[in-house]
Amino acid sequence: MGVLKMKKLISLELKRNSLKPYYIAVGIIMISMLGFLYLIAAMPKIDPSEADLEIFSSYGSIIMINNIIGSAIFSILSAVMASKFIIEEYSGKKAILLFSYPISRTKILDAKILMIFSYTVLSMLVSGGIILLIFFTTESLFPLCSGTLTFGVILNSFISLFFYALIAGLLGVISLWFGFVKKSVAVTIVSSCIISSIISQISAMSLTFNYFTIIVLIIAFIAVIPILGNLHKQVKKMEV
């Protein structure tokens, strides 16, 4: 029964708020990230004398770089959505209408968060999956990288994409908390930029998919648990 109610709440949110601008944003991100992937793959050939560019000759490294940057971008997109669907609606007079619904305050908040989290993860998975399919198809015909394209490389690339999509969604929730405390759209987005930048720098320390990536995901997940509890408390205490 709880699952059905949550689905109904999410469907109502989708009717109230158009996702068309975010579909366009995802399309632009996908095209940009595809171009970026080809660019970093071609860099060793552009300047073969540069030894530092050797790292871009490995499929594992360039896919990880692409996934890390993609995760940062989608976490910021998540923060933008949270600003629109949550921060703005829980600020000022809009909250009066929101709290007039005969539904638990926390259930409404959970539906909004779940909708944004799901959109962030799914949109990164779909766009990232398309990017990888296009890239690996062209690489099998006209390779840019000097590395060997194997089934293991392809499998690890998609697994890495899945984990970083989850990380993007979780970082969006963490950024939401900062913005919700201050009831500020600017704080939400700036927090997202700072957090995603820090996580990207940490993730870039290991440019291969390994346990380090899983550790980053686990830490993000653990951080979200108390954050959700605190958001529930804030919503319950809000007076309009």
PDB file of C-alpha atoms in Angstrom:
ATOM      1  CA  MET A   1       0.000   0.000   0.000  1.00  0.00           C
ATOM      2  CA  GLY A   2       2.860   2.363   0.872  1.00  0.00           C
ATOM      3  CA  VAL A   3       4.547   1.728  -2.485  1.00  0.00           C
ATOM      4  CA  LEU A   4       1.312   2.441  -4.376  1.00  0.00           C
ATOM      5  CA  LYS A   5       0.798   5.677  -2.460  1.00  0.00           C
ATOM      6  CA  MET A   6       4.367   6.749  -3.194  1.00  0.00           C
ATOM      7  CA  LYS A   7       3.881   6.031  -6.906  1.00  0.00           C
ATOM      8  CA  LYS A   8       0.699   8.093  -6.884  1.00  0.00           C
ATOM      9  CA  LEU A   9       2.442  10.992  -5.147  1.00  0.00           C
ATOM     10  CA  ILE A  10       5.296  10.883  -7.662  1.00  0.00           C
ATOM     11  CA  SER A  11       2.841  10.812 -10.588  1.00  0.00           C
ATOM     12  CA  LEU A  12       1.079  13.861  -9.125  1.00  0.00           C
ATOM     13  CA  GLU A  13       4.421  15.640  -8.852  1.00  0.00           C
ATOM     14  CA  LEU A  14       5.140  14.871 -12.495  1.00  0.00           C
ATOM     15  CA  LYS A  15       1.759  16.314 -13.494  1.00  0.00           C
ATOM     16  CA  ARG A  16       2.388  19.478 -11.478  1.00  0.00           C
ATOM     17  CA  ASN A  17       5.925  19.992 -12.737  1.00  0.00           C
ATOM     18  CA  SER A  18       7.083  19.568 -16.321  1.00  0.00           C
ATOM     19  CA  LEU A  19      10.346  17.692 -16.810  1.00  0.00           C
ATOM     20  CA  LYS A  20      10.754  18.906 -20.403  1.00  0.00           C
ATOM     21  CA  PRO A  21      13.544  21.409 -19.558  1.00  0.00           C
ATOM     22  CA  TYR A  22      15.455  18.600 -17.845  1.00  0.00           C
ATOM     23  CA  TYR A  23      15.026  16.263 -20.824  1.00  0.00           C
ATOM     24  CA  ILE A  24      16.619  18.972 -22.964  1.00  0.00           C
ATOM     25  CA  ALA A  25      19.384  19.431 -20.380  1.00  0.00           C
ATOM     26  CA  VAL A  26      20.132  15.686 -20.383  1.00  0.00           C
ATOM     27  CA  GLY A  27      20.281  15.707 -24.199  1.00  0.00           C
ATOM     28  CA  ILE A  28      22.795  18.552 -24.165  1.00  0.00           C
ATOM     29  CA  ILE A  29      24.845  16.812 -21.466  1.00  0.00           C
ATOM     30  CA  MET A  30      24.867  13.565 -23.457  1.00  0.00           C
ATOM     31  CA  ILE A  31      26.104  15.226 -26.653  1.00  0.00           C
ATOM     32  CA  SER A  32      28.735  17.193 -24.740  1.00  0.00           C
ATOM     33  CA  MET A  33      29.988  14.150 -22.831  1.00  0.00           C
ATOM     34  CA  LEU A  34      30.184  12.073 -26.029  1.00  0.00           C
ATOM     35  CA  GLY A  35      32.300  14.775 -27.660  1.00  0.00           C
ATOM     36  CA  PHE A  36      34.465  15.009 -24.537  1.00  0.00           C
ATOM     37  CA  LEU A  37      35.011  11.234 -24.526  1.00  0.00           C
ATOM     38  CA  TYR A  38      36.251  11.260 -28.121  1.00  0.00           C
ATOM     39  CA  LEU A  39      38.439  14.276 -27.351  1.00  0.00           C
ATOM     40  CA  ILE A  40      40.286  12.656 -24.455  1.00  0.00           C
ATOM     41  CA  ALA A  41      40.593   9.403 -26.428  1.00  0.00           C
ATOM     42  CA  ALA A  42      42.216  11.290 -29.308  1.00  0.00           C
ATOM     43  CA  MET A  43      44.570  13.404 -27.185  1.00  0.00           C
ATOM     44  CA  PRO A  44      47.531  10.949 -27.264  1.00  0.00           C
ATOM     45  CA  LYS A  45      47.349  10.956 -31.073  1.00  0.00           C
ATOM     46  CA  ILE A  46      47.096  14.746 -31.237  1.00  0.00           C
ATOM     47  CA  ASP A  47      50.373  15.158 -29.351  1.00  0.00           C
ATOM     48  CA  PRO A  48      52.272  11.831 -29.272  1.00  0.00           C
ATOM     49  CA  SER A  49      55.367  13.483 -27.780  1.00  0.00           C
ATOM     50  CA  GLU A  50      53.561  14.410 -24.547  1.00  0.00           C
ATOM     51  CA  ALA A  51      54.274  11.640 -22.044  1.00  0.00           C
ATOM     52  CA  ASP A  52      51.592  12.826 -19.594  1.00  0.00           C
ATOM     53  CA  LEU A  53      48.908  12.007 -22.149  1.00  0.00           C
ATOM     54  CA  GLU A  54      49.761   8.314 -21.960  1.00  0.00           C
ATOM     55  CA  ILE A  55      47.051   7.883 -19.332  1.00  0.00           C
ATOM     56  CA  PHE A  56      44.429   8.601 -22.028  1.00  0.00           C
ATOM     57  CA  SER A  57      45.511   5.602 -24.087  1.00  0.00           C
ATOM     58  CA  SER A  58      43.766   3.222 -21.680  1.00  0.00           C
ATOM     59  CA  TYR A  59      40.058   2.493 -22.082  1.00  0.00           C
ATOM     60  CA  GLY A  60      39.661   2.031 -18.356  1.00  0.00           C
ATOM     61  CA  SER A  61      41.124   5.452 -17.567  1.00  0.00           C
ATOM     62  CA  ILE A  62      39.199   7.510 -20.112  1.00  0.00           C
ATOM     63  CA  ILE A  63      35.884   5.818 -19.268  1.00  0.00           C
ATOM     64  CA  MET A  64      36.462   6.459 -15.563  1.00  0.00           C
ATOM     65  CA  ILE A  65      37.266  10.125 -16.243  1.00  0.00           C
ATOM     66  CA  ASN A  66      34.098  10.399 -18.326  1.00  0.00           C
ATOM     67  CA  ASN A  67      31.973   8.716 -15.638  1.00  0.00           C
ATOM     68  CA  ILE A  68      33.439  10.841 -12.833  1.00  0.00           C
ATOM     69  CA  ILE A  69      32.768  14.076 -14.702  1.00  0.00           C
ATOM     70  CA  GLY A  70      29.331  12.842 -15.731  1.00  0.00           C
ATOM     71  CA  SER A  71      28.515  12.073 -12.107  1.00  0.00           C
ATOM     72  CA  ALA A  72      29.507  15.593 -11.070  1.00  0.00           C
ATOM     73  CA  ILE A  73      27.359  17.145 -13.808  1.00  0.00           C
ATOM     74  CA  PHE A  74      24.308  15.050 -12.982  1.00  0.00           C
ATOM     75  CA  SER A  75      24.661  15.736  -9.252  1.00  0.00           C
ATOM     76  CA  ILE A  76      24.497  19.444 -10.080  1.00  0.00           C
ATOM     77  CA  LEU A  77      21.463  18.797 -12.291  1.00  0.00           C
ATOM     78  CA  SER A  78      19.906  16.992  -9.326  1.00  0.00           C
ATOM     79  CA  ALA A  79      20.555  20.041  -7.138  1.00  0.00           C
ATOM     80  CA  VAL A  80      18.914  22.293  -9.718  1.00  0.00           C
ATOM     81  CA  MET A  81      15.835  20.043  -9.733  1.00  0.00           C
ATOM     82  CA  ALA A  82      15.775  19.962  -5.927  1.00  0.00           C
ATOM     83  CA  SER A  83      15.892  23.748  -5.889  1.00  0.00           C
ATOM     84  CA  LYS A  84      12.879  23.933  -8.180  1.00  0.00           C
ATOM     85  CA  PHE A  85      10.747  21.105  -6.769  1.00  0.00           C
ATOM     86  CA  ILE A  86      11.638  21.301  -3.076  1.00  0.00           C
ATOM     87  CA  ILE A  87      13.474  24.434  -1.929  1.00  0.00           C
ATOM     88  CA  GLU A  88      11.164  26.855  -3.761  1.00  0.00           C
ATOM     89  CA  GLU A  89       8.002  24.998  -2.730  1.00  0.00           C
ATOM     90  CA  TYR A  90       8.960  24.861   0.946  1.00  0.00           C
ATOM     91  CA  SER A  91       9.789  28.555   1.027  1.00  0.00           C
ATOM     92  CA  GLY A  92       7.319  31.386   1.578  1.00  0.00           C
ATOM     93  CA  LYS A  93       3.640  31.168   0.697  1.00  0.00           C
ATOM     94  CA  LYS A  94       4.006  28.070  -1.493  1.00  0.00           C
ATOM     95  CA  ALA A  95       4.466  25.980   1.645  1.00  0.00           C
ATOM     96  CA  ILE A  96       0.960  26.942   2.815  1.00  0.00           C
ATOM     97  CA  LEU A  97      -0.601  25.149  -0.149  1.00  0.00           C
ATOM     98  CA  LEU A  98       1.774  22.227   0.209  1.00  0.00           C
ATOM     99  CA  PHE A  99       0.888  21.672   3.860  1.00  0.00           C
ATOM    100  CA  SER A 100      -2.853  21.935   3.151  1.00  0.00           C
ATOM    101  CA  TYR A 101      -2.824  18.528   1.424  1.00  0.00           C
ATOM    102  CA  PRO A 102      -4.364  15.692   3.487  1.00  0.00           C
ATOM    103  CA  ILE A 103      -1.116  13.760   3.232  1.00  0.00           C
ATOM    104  CA  SER A 104       1.787  13.387   5.635  1.00  0.00           C
ATOM    105  CA  ARG A 105       4.373  16.136   5.204  1.00  0.00           C
ATOM    106  CA  THR A 106       7.199  13.633   5.209  1.00  0.00           C
ATOM    107  CA  LYS A 107       5.495  11.473   2.556  1.00  0.00           C
ATOM    108  CA  ILE A 108       5.257  14.439   0.209  1.00  0.00           C
ATOM    109  CA  LEU A 109       8.915  15.280   0.813  1.00  0.00           C
ATOM    110  CA  ASP A 110       9.951  11.650   0.283  1.00  0.00           C
ATOM    111  CA  ALA A 111       8.037  11.531  -3.009  1.00  0.00           C
ATOM    112  CA  LYS A 112       9.818  14.650  -4.250  1.00  0.00           C
ATOM    113  CA  ILE A 113      13.244  13.360  -3.203  1.00  0.00           C
ATOM    114  CA  LEU A 114      12.615   9.928  -4.721  1.00  0.00           C
ATOM    115  CA  MET A 115      11.444  11.486  -7.982  1.00  0.00           C
ATOM    116  CA  ILE A 116      14.564  13.652  -8.261  1.00  0.00           C
ATOM    117  CA  PHE A 117      16.884  10.820  -7.216  1.00  0.00           C
ATOM    118  CA  SER A 118      15.300   8.393  -9.708  1.00  0.00           C
ATOM    119  CA  TYR A 119      15.416  10.921 -12.557  1.00  0.00           C
ATOM    120  CA  THR A 120      19.070  11.705 -11.846  1.00  0.00           C
ATOM    121  CA  VAL A 121      20.145   8.060 -11.732  1.00  0.00           C
ATOM    122  CA  LEU A 122      18.056   6.895 -14.701  1.00  0.00           C
ATOM    123  CA  SER A 123      18.958   9.835 -16.926  1.00  0.00           C
ATOM    124  CA  MET A 124      22.676   9.315 -16.276  1.00  0.00           C
ATOM    125  CA  LEU A 125      22.339   5.574 -16.903  1.00  0.00           C
ATOM    126  CA  VAL A 126      20.428   6.032 -20.174  1.00  0.00           C
ATOM    127  CA  SER A 127      22.570   8.866 -21.558  1.00  0.00           C
ATOM    128  CA  GLY A 128      25.790   7.247 -20.331  1.00  0.00           C
ATOM    129  CA  GLY A 129      24.755   3.885 -21.749  1.00  0.00           C
ATOM    130  CA  ILE A 130      24.095   5.439 -25.162  1.00  0.00           C
ATOM    131  CA  ILE A 131      27.472   7.199 -25.035  1.00  0.00           C
ATOM    132  CA  LEU A 132      29.302   3.971 -24.219  1.00  0.00           C
ATOM    133  CA  LEU A 133      27.471   2.007 -26.928  1.00  0.00           C
ATOM    134  CA  ILE A 134      28.339   4.612 -29.576  1.00  0.00           C
ATOM    135  CA  PHE A 135      31.939   4.916 -28.410  1.00  0.00           C
ATOM    136  CA  PHE A 136      32.638   1.185 -28.192  1.00  0.00           C
ATOM    137  CA  THR A 137      30.981   0.585 -31.565  1.00  0.00           C
ATOM    138  CA  THR A 138      33.174   3.147 -33.299  1.00  0.00           C
ATOM    139  CA  GLU A 139      36.233   1.935 -31.393  1.00  0.00           C
ATOM    140  CA  SER A 140      35.675  -1.596 -32.683  1.00  0.00           C
ATOM    141  CA  LEU A 141      35.740  -0.199 -36.233  1.00  0.00           C
ATOM    142  CA  PHE A 142      38.112   2.769 -36.066  1.00  0.00           C
ATOM    143  CA  PRO A 143      40.019   2.641 -32.758  1.00  0.00           C
ATOM    144  CA  LEU A 144      41.456   5.808 -31.263  1.00  0.00           C
ATOM    145  CA  CYS A 145      42.897   4.167 -28.153  1.00  0.00           C
ATOM    146  CA  SER A 146      45.970   1.986 -28.324  1.00  0.00           C
ATOM    147  CA  GLY A 147      44.581  -0.262 -25.579  1.00  0.00           C
ATOM    148  CA  THR A 148      42.757  -3.521 -26.226  1.00  0.00           C
ATOM    149  CA  LEU A 149      38.966  -3.411 -26.190  1.00  0.00           C
ATOM    150  CA  THR A 150      37.790  -6.538 -24.388  1.00  0.00           C
ATOM    151  CA  PHE A 151      34.516  -7.759 -22.914  1.00  0.00           C
ATOM    152  CA  GLY A 152      35.964  -7.134 -19.452  1.00  0.00           C
ATOM    153  CA  VAL A 153      36.660  -3.487 -20.301  1.00  0.00           C
ATOM    154  CA  ILE A 154      33.119  -3.009 -21.610  1.00  0.00           C
ATOM    155  CA  LEU A 155      31.549  -4.727 -18.592  1.00  0.00           C
ATOM    156  CA  ASN A 156      33.585  -2.690 -16.103  1.00  0.00           C
ATOM    157  CA  SER A 157      32.642   0.500 -17.959  1.00  0.00           C
ATOM    158  CA  PHE A 158      28.916  -0.168 -17.545  1.00  0.00           C
ATOM    159  CA  ILE A 159      29.323  -1.244 -13.912  1.00  0.00           C
ATOM    160  CA  SER A 160      31.293   1.942 -13.236  1.00  0.00           C
ATOM    161  CA  LEU A 161      28.548   3.976 -14.916  1.00  0.00           C
ATOM    162  CA  PHE A 162      25.935   2.366 -12.658  1.00  0.00           C
ATOM    163  CA  PHE A 163      27.865   3.142  -9.478  1.00  0.00           C
ATOM    164  CA  TYR A 164      28.589   6.743 -10.464  1.00  0.00           C
ATOM    165  CA  ALA A 165      24.942   7.282 -11.414  1.00  0.00           C
ATOM    166  CA  LEU A 166      23.992   6.241  -7.864  1.00  0.00           C
ATOM    167  CA  ILE A 167      26.681   8.537  -6.468  1.00  0.00           C
ATOM    168  CA  ALA A 168      25.266  11.452  -8.497  1.00  0.00           C
ATOM    169  CA  GLY A 169      21.787  10.856  -7.076  1.00  0.00           C
ATOM    170  CA  LEU A 170      23.065  10.641  -3.496  1.00  0.00           C
ATOM    171  CA  LEU A 171      25.192  13.784  -3.817  1.00  0.00           C
ATOM    172  CA  GLY A 172      22.073  15.594  -5.014  1.00  0.00           C
ATOM    173  CA  VAL A 173      20.292  14.652  -1.766  1.00  0.00           C
ATOM    174  CA  ILE A 174      23.263  15.829   0.302  1.00  0.00           C
ATOM    175  CA  SER A 175      23.261  19.186  -1.519  1.00  0.00           C
ATOM    176  CA  LEU A 176      19.519  19.466  -0.937  1.00  0.00           C
ATOM    177  CA  TRP A 177      20.090  19.332   2.822  1.00  0.00           C
ATOM    178  CA  PHE A 178      22.411  22.339   2.762  1.00  0.00           C
ATOM    179  CA  GLY A 179      19.917  24.314   0.700  1.00  0.00           C
ATOM    180  CA  PHE A 180      16.955  23.254   2.817  1.00  0.00           C
ATOM    181  CA  VAL A 181      18.606  24.409   6.037  1.00  0.00           C
ATOM    182  CA  LYS A 182      19.064  27.887   4.549  1.00  0.00           C
ATOM    183  CA  LYS A 183      15.929  27.731   2.349  1.00  0.00           C
ATOM    184  CA  SER A 184      18.189  28.947  -0.447  1.00  0.00           C
ATOM    185  CA  VAL A 185      18.391  27.901  -4.089  1.00  0.00           C
ATOM    186  CA  ALA A 186      21.866  29.421  -4.389  1.00  0.00           C
ATOM    187  CA  VAL A 187      23.171  27.457  -1.386  1.00  0.00           C
ATOM    188  CA  THR A 188      21.783  24.217  -2.860  1.00  0.00           C
ATOM    189  CA  ILE A 189      23.520  24.670  -6.200  1.00  0.00           C
ATOM    190  CA  VAL A 190      26.787  26.045  -4.796  1.00  0.00           C
ATOM    191  CA  SER A 191      26.922  23.174  -2.287  1.00  0.00           C
ATOM    192  CA  SER A 192      26.444  20.716  -5.130  1.00  0.00           C
ATOM    193  CA  CYS A 193      29.298  22.257  -7.115  1.00  0.00           C
ATOM    194  CA  ILE A 194      31.643  22.128  -4.115  1.00  0.00           C
ATOM    195  CA  ILE A 195      30.703  18.591  -3.036  1.00  0.00           C
ATOM    196  CA  SER A 196      30.844  17.146  -6.558  1.00  0.00           C
ATOM    197  CA  SER A 197      34.203  18.832  -7.125  1.00  0.00           C
ATOM    198  CA  ILE A 198      35.635  17.289  -3.949  1.00  0.00           C
ATOM    199  CA  ILE A 199      34.260  13.821  -4.766  1.00  0.00           C
ATOM    200  CA  SER A 200      35.588  14.090  -8.327  1.00  0.00           C
ATOM    201  CA  GLN A 201      39.065  14.942  -7.058  1.00  0.00           C
ATOM    202  CA  ILE A 202      38.975  12.013  -4.624  1.00  0.00           C
ATOM    203  CA  SER A 203      37.652   9.602  -7.273  1.00  0.00           C
ATOM    204  CA  ALA A 204      40.299  10.709  -9.768  1.00  0.00           C
ATOM    205  CA  MET A 205      42.978   9.355  -7.418  1.00  0.00           C
ATOM    206  CA  SER A 206      42.194   5.934  -8.862  1.00  0.00           C
ATOM    207  CA  LEU A 207      41.307   5.933 -12.559  1.00  0.00           C
ATOM    208  CA  THR A 208      40.125   2.340 -12.635  1.00  0.00           C
ATOM    209  CA  PHE A 209      36.905   0.799 -11.403  1.00  0.00           C
ATOM    210  CA  ASN A 210      37.721  -0.938  -8.132  1.00  0.00           C
ATOM    211  CA  TYR A 211      36.744  -1.120  -4.476  1.00  0.00           C
ATOM    212  CA  PHE A 212      37.620   2.563  -4.097  1.00  0.00           C
ATOM    213  CA  THR A 213      34.563   3.493  -6.168  1.00  0.00           C
ATOM    214  CA  ILE A 214      32.365   1.274  -4.008  1.00  0.00           C
ATOM    215  CA  ILE A 215      33.756   2.914  -0.860  1.00  0.00           C
ATOM    216  CA  VAL A 216      32.817   6.369  -2.204  1.00  0.00           C
ATOM    217  CA  LEU A 217      29.284   5.087  -2.886  1.00  0.00           C
ATOM    218  CA  ILE A 218      28.955   3.555   0.588  1.00  0.00           C
ATOM    219  CA  ILE A 219      30.140   6.764   2.290  1.00  0.00           C
ATOM    220  CA  ALA A 220      27.641   8.808   0.267  1.00  0.00           C
ATOM    221  CA  PHE A 221      24.847   6.370   1.145  1.00  0.00           C
ATOM    222  CA  ILE A 222      25.686   6.438   4.859  1.00  0.00           C
ATOM    223  CA  ALA A 223      25.745  10.256   4.799  1.00  0.00           C
ATOM    224  CA  VAL A 224      22.264  10.392   3.227  1.00  0.00           C
ATOM    225  CA  ILE A 225      20.589   8.318   5.985  1.00  0.00           C
ATOM    226  CA  PRO A 226      20.861  10.926   8.794  1.00  0.00           C
ATOM    227  CA  ILE A 227      20.257  13.700   6.269  1.00  0.00           C
ATOM    228  CA  LEU A 228      16.851  12.245   5.356  1.00  0.00           C
ATOM    229  CA  GLY A 229      15.999  11.950   9.047  1.00  0.00           C
ATOM    230  CA  ASN A 230      16.953  15.573   9.633  1.00  0.00           C
ATOM    231  CA  LEU A 231      14.919  16.738   6.615  1.00  0.00           C
ATOM    232  CA  HIS A 232      11.890  14.932   8.050  1.00  0.00           C
ATOM    233  CA  LYS A 233      12.352  16.726  11.374  1.00  0.00           C
ATOM    234  CA  GLN A 234      12.676  20.113   9.695  1.00  0.00           C
ATOM    235  CA  VAL A 235       9.510  19.586   7.660  1.00  0.00           C
ATOM    236  CA  LYS A 236       7.513  18.479  10.703  1.00  0.00           C
ATOM    237  CA  LYS A 237       8.608  21.560  12.672  1.00  0.00           C
ATOM    238  CA  MET A 238       7.883  24.041   9.878  1.00  0.00           C
ATOM    239  CA  GLU A 239       5.184  26.601  10.627  1.00  0.00           C
ATOM    240  CA  VAL A 240       3.254  28.380   7.890  1.00  0.00           C
TER     241      VAL A 240
END
